[in-house]
XYZ file of C-alpha atoms in Angstrom:
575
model
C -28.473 -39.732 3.225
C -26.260 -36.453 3.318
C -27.701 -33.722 4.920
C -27.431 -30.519 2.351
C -28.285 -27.042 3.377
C -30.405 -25.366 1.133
C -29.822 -21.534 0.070
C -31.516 -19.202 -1.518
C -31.165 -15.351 -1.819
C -33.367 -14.082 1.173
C -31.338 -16.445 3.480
C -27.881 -15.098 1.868
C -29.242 -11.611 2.398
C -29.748 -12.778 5.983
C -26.851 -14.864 7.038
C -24.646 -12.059 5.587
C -27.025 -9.254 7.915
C -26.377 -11.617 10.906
C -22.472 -11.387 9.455
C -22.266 -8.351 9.372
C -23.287 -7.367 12.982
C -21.663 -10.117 14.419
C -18.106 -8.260 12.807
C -19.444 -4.722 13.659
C -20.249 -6.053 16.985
C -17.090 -8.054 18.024
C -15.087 -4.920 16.254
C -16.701 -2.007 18.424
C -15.977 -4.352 21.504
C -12.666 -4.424 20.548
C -12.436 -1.027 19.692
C -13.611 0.115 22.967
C -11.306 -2.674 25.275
C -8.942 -1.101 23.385
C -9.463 2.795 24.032
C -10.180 2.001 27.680
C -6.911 0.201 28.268
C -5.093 2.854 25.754
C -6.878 5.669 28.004
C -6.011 4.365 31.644
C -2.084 4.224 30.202
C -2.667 7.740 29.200
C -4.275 8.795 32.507
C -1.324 6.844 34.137
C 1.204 8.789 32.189
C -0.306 12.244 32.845
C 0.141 11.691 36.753
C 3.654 10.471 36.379
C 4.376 13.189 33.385
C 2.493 15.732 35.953
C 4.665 14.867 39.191
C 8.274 15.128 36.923
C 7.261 18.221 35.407
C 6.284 19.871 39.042
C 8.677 17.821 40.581
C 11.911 19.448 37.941
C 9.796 23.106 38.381
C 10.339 22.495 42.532
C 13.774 21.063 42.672
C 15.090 23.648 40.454
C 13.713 26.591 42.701
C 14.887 25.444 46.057
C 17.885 24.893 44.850
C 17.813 28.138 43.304
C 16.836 29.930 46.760
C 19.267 27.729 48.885
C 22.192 28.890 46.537
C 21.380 32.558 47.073
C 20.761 32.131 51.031
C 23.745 30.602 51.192
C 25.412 33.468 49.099
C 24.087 36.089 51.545
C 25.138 34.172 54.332
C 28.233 31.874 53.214
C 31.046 33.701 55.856
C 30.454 35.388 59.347
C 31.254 38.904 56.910
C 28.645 38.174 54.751
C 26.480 37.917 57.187
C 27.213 41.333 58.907
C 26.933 43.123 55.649
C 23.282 41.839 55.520
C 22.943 43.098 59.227
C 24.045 46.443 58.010
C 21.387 46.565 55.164
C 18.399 46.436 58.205
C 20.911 48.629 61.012
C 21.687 51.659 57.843
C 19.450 53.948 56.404
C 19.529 53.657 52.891
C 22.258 56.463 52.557
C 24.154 55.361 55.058
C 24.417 51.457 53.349
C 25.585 52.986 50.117
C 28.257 54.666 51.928
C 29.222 51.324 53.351
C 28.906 49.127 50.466
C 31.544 51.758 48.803
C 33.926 51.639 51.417
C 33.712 48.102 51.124
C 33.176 47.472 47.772
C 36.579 45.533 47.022
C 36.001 42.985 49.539
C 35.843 39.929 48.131
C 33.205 38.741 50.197
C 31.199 41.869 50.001
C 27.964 42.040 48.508
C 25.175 45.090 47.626
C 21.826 43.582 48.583
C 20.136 45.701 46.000
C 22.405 44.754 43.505
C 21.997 40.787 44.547
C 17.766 40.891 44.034
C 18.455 43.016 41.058
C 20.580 39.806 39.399
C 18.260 37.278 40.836
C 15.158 38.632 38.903
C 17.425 39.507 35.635
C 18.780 36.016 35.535
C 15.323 34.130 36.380
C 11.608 35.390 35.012
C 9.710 33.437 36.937
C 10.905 34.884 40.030
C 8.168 37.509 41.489
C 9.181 38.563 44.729
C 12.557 38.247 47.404
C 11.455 39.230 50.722
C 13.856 38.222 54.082
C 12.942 38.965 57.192
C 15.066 39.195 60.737
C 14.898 38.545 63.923
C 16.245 40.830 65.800
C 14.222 43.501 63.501
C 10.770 44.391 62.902
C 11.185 45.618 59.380
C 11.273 43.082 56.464
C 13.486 43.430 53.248
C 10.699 42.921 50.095
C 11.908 43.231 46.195
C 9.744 43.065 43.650
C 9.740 43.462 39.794
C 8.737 46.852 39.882
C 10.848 47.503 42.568
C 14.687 45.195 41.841
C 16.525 47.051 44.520
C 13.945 46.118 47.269
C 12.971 48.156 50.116
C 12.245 47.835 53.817
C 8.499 47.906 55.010
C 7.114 46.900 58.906
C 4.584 45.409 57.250
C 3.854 41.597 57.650
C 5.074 39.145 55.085
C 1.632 37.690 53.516
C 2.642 34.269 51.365
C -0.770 32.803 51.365
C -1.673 30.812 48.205
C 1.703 31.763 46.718
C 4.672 29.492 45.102
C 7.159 29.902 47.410
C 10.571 28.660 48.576
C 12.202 29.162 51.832
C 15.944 29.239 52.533
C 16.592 29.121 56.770
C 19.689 31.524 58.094
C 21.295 29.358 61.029
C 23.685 30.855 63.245
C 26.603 27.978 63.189
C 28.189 29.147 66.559
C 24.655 28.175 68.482
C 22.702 26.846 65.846
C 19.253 29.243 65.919
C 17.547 30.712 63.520
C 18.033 34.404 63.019
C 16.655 34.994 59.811
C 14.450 33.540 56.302
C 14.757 33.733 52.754
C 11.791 33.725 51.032
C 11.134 33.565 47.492
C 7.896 33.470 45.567
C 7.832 32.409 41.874
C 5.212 32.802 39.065
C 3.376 29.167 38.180
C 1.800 30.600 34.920
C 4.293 28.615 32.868
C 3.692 25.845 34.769
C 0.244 25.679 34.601
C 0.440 26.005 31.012
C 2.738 22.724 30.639
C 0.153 21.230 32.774
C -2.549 21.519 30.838
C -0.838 20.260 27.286
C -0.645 17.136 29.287
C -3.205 15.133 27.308
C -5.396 14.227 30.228
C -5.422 17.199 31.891
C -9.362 18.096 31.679
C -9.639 16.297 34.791
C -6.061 16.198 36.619
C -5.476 17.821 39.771
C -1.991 18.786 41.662
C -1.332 19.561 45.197
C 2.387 20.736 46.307
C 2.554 20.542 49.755
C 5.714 22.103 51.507
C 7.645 20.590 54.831
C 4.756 21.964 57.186
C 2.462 20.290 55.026
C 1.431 23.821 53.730
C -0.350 23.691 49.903
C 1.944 25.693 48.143
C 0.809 25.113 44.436
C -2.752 23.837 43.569
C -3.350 22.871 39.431
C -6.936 21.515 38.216
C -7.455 21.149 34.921
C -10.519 22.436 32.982
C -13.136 19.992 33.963
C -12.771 20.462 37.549
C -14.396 23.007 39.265
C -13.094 25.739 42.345
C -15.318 24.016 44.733
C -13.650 20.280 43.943
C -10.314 21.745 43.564
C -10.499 23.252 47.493
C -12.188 20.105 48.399
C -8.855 18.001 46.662
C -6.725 20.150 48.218
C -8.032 19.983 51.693
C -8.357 16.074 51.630
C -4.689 16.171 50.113
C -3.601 18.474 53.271
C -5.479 16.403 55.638
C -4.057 13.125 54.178
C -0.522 13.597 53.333
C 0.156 16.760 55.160
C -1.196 16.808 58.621
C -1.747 12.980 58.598
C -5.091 13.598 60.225
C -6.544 11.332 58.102
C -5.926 7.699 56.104
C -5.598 6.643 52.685
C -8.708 5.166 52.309
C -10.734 7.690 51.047
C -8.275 9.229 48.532
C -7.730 5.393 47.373
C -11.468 5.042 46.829
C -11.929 8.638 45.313
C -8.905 9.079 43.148
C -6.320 7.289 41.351
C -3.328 9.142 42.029
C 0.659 9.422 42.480
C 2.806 10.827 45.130
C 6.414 12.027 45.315
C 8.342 13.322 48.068
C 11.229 15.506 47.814
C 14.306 15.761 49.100
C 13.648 18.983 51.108
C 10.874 17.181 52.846
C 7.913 19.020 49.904
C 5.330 16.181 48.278
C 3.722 16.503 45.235
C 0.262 15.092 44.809
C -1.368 14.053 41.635
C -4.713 13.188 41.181
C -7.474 11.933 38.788
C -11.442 11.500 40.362
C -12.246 7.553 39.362
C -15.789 8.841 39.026
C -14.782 11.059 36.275
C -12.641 8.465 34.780
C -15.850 6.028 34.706
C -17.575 8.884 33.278
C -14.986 9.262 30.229
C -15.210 5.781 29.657
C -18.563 5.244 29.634
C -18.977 7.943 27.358
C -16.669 6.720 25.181
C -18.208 3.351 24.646
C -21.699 4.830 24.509
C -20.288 6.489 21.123
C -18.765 3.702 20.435
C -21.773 1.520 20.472
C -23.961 4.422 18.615
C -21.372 4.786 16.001
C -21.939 1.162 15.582
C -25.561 0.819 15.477
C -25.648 4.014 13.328
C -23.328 1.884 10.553
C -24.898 -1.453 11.317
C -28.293 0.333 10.541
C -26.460 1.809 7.498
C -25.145 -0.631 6.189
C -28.274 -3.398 6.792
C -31.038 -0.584 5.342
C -28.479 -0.540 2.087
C -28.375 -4.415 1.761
C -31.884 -4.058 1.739
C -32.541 -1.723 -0.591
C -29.917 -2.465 -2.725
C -30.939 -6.071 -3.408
C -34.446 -5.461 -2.836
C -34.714 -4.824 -6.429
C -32.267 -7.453 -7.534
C -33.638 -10.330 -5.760
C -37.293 -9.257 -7.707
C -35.636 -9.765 -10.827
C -33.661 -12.383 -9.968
C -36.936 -14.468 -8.908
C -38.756 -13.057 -12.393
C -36.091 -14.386 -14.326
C -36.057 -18.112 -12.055
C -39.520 -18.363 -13.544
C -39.043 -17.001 -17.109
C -36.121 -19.939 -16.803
C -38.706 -22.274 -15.047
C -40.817 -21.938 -18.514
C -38.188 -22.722 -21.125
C -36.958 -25.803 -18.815
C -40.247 -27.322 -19.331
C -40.082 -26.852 -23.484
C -41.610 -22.885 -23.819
C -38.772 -21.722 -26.021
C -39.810 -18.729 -27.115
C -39.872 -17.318 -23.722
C -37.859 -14.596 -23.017
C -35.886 -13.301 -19.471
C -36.821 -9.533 -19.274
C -33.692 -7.632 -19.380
C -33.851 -4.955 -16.516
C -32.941 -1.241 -17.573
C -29.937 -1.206 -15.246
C -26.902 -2.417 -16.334
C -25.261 -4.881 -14.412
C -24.499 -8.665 -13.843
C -28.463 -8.868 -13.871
C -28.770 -7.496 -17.647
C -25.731 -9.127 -18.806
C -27.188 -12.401 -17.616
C -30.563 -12.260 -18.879
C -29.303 -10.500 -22.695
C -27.073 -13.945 -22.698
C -29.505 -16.164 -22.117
C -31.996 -14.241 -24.381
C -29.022 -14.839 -26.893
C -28.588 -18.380 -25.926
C -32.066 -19.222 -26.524
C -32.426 -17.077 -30.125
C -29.082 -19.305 -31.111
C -30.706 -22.459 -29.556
C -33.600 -22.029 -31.808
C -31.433 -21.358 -34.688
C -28.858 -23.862 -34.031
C -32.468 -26.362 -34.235
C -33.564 -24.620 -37.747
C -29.878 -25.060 -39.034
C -30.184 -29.082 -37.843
C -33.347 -29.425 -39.988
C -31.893 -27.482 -42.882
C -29.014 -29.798 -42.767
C -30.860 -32.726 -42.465
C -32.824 -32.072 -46.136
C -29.454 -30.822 -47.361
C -26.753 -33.715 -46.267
C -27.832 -35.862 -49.457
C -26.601 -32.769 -51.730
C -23.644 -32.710 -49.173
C -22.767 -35.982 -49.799
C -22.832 -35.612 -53.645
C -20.702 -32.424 -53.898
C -18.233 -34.764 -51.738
C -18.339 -37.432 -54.077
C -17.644 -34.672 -57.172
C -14.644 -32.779 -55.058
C -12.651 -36.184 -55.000
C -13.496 -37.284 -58.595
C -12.141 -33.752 -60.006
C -8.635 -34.095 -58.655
C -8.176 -37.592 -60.253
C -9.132 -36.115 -63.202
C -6.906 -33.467 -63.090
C -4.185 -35.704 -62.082
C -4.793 -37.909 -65.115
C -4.761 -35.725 -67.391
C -1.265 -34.386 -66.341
C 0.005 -37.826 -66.657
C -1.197 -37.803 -70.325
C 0.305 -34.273 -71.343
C 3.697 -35.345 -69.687
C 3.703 -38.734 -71.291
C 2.776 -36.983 -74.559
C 5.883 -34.773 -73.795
C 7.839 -38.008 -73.434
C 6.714 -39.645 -76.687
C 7.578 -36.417 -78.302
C 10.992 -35.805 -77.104
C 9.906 -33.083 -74.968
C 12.173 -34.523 -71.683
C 12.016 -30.944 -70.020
C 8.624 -30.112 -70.480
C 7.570 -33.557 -69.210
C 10.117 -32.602 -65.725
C 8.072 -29.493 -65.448
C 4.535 -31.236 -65.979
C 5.254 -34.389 -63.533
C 6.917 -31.380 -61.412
C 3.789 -29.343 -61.133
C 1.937 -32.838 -60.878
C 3.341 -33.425 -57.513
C 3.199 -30.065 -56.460
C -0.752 -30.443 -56.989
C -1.050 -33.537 -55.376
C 0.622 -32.071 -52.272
C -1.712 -29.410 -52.153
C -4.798 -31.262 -51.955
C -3.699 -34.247 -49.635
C -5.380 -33.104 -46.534
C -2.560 -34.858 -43.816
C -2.051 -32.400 -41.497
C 2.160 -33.340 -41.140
C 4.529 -34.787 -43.824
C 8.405 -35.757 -43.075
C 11.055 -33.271 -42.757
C 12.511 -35.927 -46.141
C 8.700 -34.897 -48.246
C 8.399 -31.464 -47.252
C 12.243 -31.113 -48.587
C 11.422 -32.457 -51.848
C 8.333 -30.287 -52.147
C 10.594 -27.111 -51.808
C 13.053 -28.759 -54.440
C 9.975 -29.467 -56.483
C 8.619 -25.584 -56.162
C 12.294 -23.762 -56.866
C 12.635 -26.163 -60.093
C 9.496 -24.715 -61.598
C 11.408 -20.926 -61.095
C 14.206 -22.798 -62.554
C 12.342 -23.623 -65.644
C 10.916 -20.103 -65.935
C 14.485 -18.265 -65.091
C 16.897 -20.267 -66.647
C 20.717 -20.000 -65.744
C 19.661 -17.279 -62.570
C 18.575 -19.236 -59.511
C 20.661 -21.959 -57.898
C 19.913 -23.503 -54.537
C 21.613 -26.167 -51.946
C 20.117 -28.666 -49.465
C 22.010 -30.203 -46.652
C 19.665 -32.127 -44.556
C 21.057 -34.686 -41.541
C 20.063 -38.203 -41.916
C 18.862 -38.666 -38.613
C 15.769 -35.980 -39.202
C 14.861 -37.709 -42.802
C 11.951 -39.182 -41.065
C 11.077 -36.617 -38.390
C 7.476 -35.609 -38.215
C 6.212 -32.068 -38.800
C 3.633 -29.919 -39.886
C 3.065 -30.324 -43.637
C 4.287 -26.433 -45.465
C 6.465 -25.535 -42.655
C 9.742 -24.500 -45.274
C 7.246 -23.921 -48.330
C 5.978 -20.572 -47.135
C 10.213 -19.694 -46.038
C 10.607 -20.350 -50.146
C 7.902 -18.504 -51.398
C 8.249 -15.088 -49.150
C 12.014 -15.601 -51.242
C 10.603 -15.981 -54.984
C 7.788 -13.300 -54.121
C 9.597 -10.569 -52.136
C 13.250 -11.247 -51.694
C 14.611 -12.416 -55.434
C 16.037 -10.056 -58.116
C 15.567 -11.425 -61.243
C 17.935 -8.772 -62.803
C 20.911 -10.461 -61.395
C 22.164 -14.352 -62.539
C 23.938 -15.167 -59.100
C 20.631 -15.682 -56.849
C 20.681 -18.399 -54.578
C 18.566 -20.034 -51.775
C 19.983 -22.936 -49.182
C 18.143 -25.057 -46.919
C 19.672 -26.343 -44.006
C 18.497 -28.981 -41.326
C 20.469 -30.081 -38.411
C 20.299 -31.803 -34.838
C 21.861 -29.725 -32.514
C 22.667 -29.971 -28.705
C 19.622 -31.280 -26.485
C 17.467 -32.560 -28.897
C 17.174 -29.474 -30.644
C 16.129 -29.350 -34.877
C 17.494 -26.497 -36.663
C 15.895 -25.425 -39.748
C 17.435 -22.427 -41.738
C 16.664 -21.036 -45.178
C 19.143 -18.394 -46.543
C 18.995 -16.512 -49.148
C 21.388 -13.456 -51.099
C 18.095 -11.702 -52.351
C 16.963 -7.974 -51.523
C 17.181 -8.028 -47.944
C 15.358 -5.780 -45.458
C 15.968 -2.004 -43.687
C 16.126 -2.042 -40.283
C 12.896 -0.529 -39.736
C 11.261 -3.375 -42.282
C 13.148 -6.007 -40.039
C 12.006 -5.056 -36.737
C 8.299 -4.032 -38.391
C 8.072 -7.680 -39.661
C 9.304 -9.404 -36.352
C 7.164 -7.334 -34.096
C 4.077 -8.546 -36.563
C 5.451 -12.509 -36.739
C 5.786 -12.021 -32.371
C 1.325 -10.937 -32.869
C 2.065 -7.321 -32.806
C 0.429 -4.473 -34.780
C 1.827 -1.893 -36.405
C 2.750 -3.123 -40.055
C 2.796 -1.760 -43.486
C 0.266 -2.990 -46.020
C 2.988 -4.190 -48.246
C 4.342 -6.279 -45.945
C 1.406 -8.552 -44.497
C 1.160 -11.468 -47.138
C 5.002 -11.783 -45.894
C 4.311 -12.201 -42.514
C 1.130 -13.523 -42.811
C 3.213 -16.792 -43.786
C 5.563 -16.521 -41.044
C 3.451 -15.967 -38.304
C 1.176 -19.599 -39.351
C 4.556 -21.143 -39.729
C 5.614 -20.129 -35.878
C 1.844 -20.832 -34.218
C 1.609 -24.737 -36.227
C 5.419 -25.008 -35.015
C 4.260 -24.286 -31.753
C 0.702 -25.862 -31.633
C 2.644 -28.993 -32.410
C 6.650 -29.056 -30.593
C 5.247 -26.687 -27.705
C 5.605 -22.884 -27.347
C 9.046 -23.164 -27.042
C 9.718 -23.123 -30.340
C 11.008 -20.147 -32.599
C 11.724 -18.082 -35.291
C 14.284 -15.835 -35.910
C 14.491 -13.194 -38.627
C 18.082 -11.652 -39.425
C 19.884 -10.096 -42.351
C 22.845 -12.377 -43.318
C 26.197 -10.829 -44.732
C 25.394 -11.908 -48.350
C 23.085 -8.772 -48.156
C 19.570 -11.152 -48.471
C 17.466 -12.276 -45.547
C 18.413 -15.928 -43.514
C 14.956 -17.255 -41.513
C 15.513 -19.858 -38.730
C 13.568 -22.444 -36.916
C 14.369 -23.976 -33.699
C 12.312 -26.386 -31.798
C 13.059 -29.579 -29.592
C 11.748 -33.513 -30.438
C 9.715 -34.349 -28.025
C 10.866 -36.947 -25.286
């Protein structure tokens, strides 16, 4: 035997619950795999975006200060003009710098600092000091031209760049360029970076020296000096190994060309931390909408599922005969009400379907006798036509007995109840119907057939031309005139396609009439009053066409150039 599962709405409402979680769950796991992975490439890109960014800012000022050294101190001239800015008094350099002034290697220290800060903003202060001298040149922003002090140069915790004057002759060092550059701007780029809450940077010069320190806005002064010493310790002074900066940080290093590293850092503790937290809402976020969404459910078809079992037992009562019970139709509207008003209505037309039944039953004897009288009433008709028109005969009446046998036919084609006829019958029908106009208007309507042998026989359904005749004689004729004239035309065409036309030089049709009497034959609205018996015709002719050759059959309406109306059929024989 075959093992079925059986439902019912509880255990829906369950295995959906169980669903449901099971998405929510796999979809927060996902969620959070994925902003871990996304966040460790964005904590990777904020090390390497952090080193480039330091490491352009670096580059660009060394190269900066190692140009202007080596403009102070390019030529053995050069280099005894800057003696003579620490051997002069300040009067006495003037008066040298203008007695050398067009030398082409000449330069006015003043005038040098001056450019330097005009041409760069982030520069803050030019100091060089000498050997063979105790005073020190210093320029500042407040002060361009710089001035000579004995006091000590003091470049503690500042961003600065040295540039190393070397005599060539013997090689020593006789003097230094130093210059010390704002990091505001820097710091700024640093933290757009977007994990900078809890990056650190260390720029360590030659001497292993921290000469720039960045932590972001997470990180506190006490870690940042700790970073910064471990950095010093580890990458500077070499006093100590990797090992712990591997297992406290994830981090990047570069090293310059002039010798300078740059160090950036991210605590793994406070990536955990991030992460964790991050999942946490994730997980909370789901619980909160699993919670949601389950408390809902529950409510929602709480109410539903009551109803649903009231109306399993109202339908429990009529299955076992009770059918005057009733489903009670909940005040809501819904599937719920919709269902239960239906069956309510099912069960009122049950019951009256089984009072009709009985009703029927006592009336199919009277049934049968009306029957009986409805066929004995049109062979009485149709022998009394036969007598009038052989009456006609016997009195020489040969017209009058063409009209009677005429209408005869005509009569006898309206009550046979075949459904189809031949295209051959239907034809002499028509003929049949325009020679009683004939009779009435004599000498003012002709007409012509041409019909193709080969569709004498074919099969149709019965008044399929009749009602093309009659929207002629009842809308389209003007019995004023003595030229009106009606054709009928049948012909096989390519592909087993039957062409039916009837044509007519009557009244015709505007082109507003035209289109309004198409759009009604094609089931659209929109037509005069005037004009519905007309297309009331047409459009049964087209949908009996249709029901019977398939909907690929048609009807065209057009006005022909004899001013009247020409109405087409085309259909193909079936295979």
């Amino acid at each position: 035997m075959k093992w079925r599962r059986k439902y019912n709405f509880l255990q829906l409402m369950v295995y959906y619950a169980i669903l449901l979680s099971v998405v929510i769950g796999l979809f927060t796991i996902y969620m959070a795999t994925s902003t871990t992975v996304a966040n460790n490439r964005a904590i990777n890109g904020s090390l390497t975006n952090a080193l480039d960014k330091v490491g352009d800012q670096v580059t660009a000022n060394d190269r900066e200060v190692r140009e202007i050294g080596q403009h102070l101190t390019g030529t053995n001239n050069q280099v005894d003009n800057l003696y003579k800015y620490f051997e002069l008094s300040p009067a006495n350099y003037l008066t040298y710098s203008q007695n050398n002034a067009y030398s082409d290697v000449f330069y006015y220290l003043p005038t040098e600092t001056l450019q330097a800060f005009t041409g760069n903003n982030d520069i803050r202060k030019i100091m060089i000091s000498m050997s063979d001298y105790d005073k020190n040149f210093v320029a500042t922003r407040q002060h361009p031209g710089g001035y000579k002090t004995t006091k000590a140069l003091d470049l503690t915790d500042q961003f600065s760049f040295n540039y190393t004057f070397v005599n060539n002759a013997n090689l020593k060092n006789y003097g230094t360029l130093y210059m010390v550059y704002q990091t505001s701007a820097l710091t700024a780029s640093l933290k757009k970076l977007s994990q900078a809450n809890n990056l650190q940077l260390v720029v360590l010069s030659s001497a292993g020296i921290p000469v720039y320190q960045f932590r972001g806005p997470k990180i506190t002064a006490k870690q940042a000096t700790a970073t910064t010493q471990l950095v010093r310790q580890t990458f500077g002074s070499q006093e100590k190994s990797n090992e712990q900066v591997d297992q406290t940080y994830r981090y990047r290093v570069s090293e310059l060309a002039n010798g300078e590293k740059i160090v950036a850092l991210v605590n793994k503790t406070a990536i955990r931390r991030t992460h964790l937290w991050r999942n946490v809402i994730f997980l909370g976020e789901a619980l909160l909408i699993d919670g949601i969404l389950l408390g809902g459910l529950w409510m929602t078809f709480r109410s539903y599922r009551l109803q649903l079992q009231g109306m399993i037992r109202s339908m429990t009562l009529v299955g076992t005969g009770d059918l005057d019970e009733r489903l009670q139709i909940p005040n809501q509207s819904g599937d719920l009400k919709t269902l239960a008003t239906g069956i309510n209505q099912m069960l009122d037309e049950i019951n009256h379907y089984i009072y009709q039944i009985y009703q029927l039953q006592i009336e199919q004897q009277a049934a049968n006798m009306k029957a009986l009288q409805s066929q004995i009433q049109p062979h009485f008709l149709y022998n009394t036509l036969e007598y009038i028109r052989m009456y006609a005969v016997a009195e020489d009446e040969p017209e009058l007995a063409e009209v009677v046998y005429a209408f005869a036919a005509l009569l006898r084609n309206n009550t046979d109840q075949s459904p189809t006829t031949t295209l051959a019958k239907e034809v002499e029908f028509v003929e049949k119907y325009i020679y009683l106009y004939q009779m009435r208007f004599p000498d003012q309507i002709a007409y012509g057939v041409q019909i193709d042998p080969r569709l004498a026989s074919l099969e149709l359904p019965k008044f399929s031309l009749q009602p093309l005749v009659e929207n002629y004689f009842a809308h389209g004729i003007d019995y004023l005139r003595m030229d009106n004239a009606i054709s009928l035309k049948a012909q096989l065409i390519a592909d087993h396609t039957v062409y039916l036309e009837v044509r007519d030089n009557g009244k015709g049709m505007d082109e507003a009439t035209l289109a309004a009497v198409r759009a009604k034959v094609r089931g659209e609205a929109g037509l005069v009053a005037k004009q519905q018996h007309t297309t009331i015709g047409l459009r049964n002719v087209i949908e009996r066409l249709q029901g019977y050759f398939g909907p690929a059959a048609q009807l065209m309406i057009e006005q022909n150039e004899l001013g009247g109306v020409t109405v087409s059929l085309r259909f193909k024989l079936p295979q």
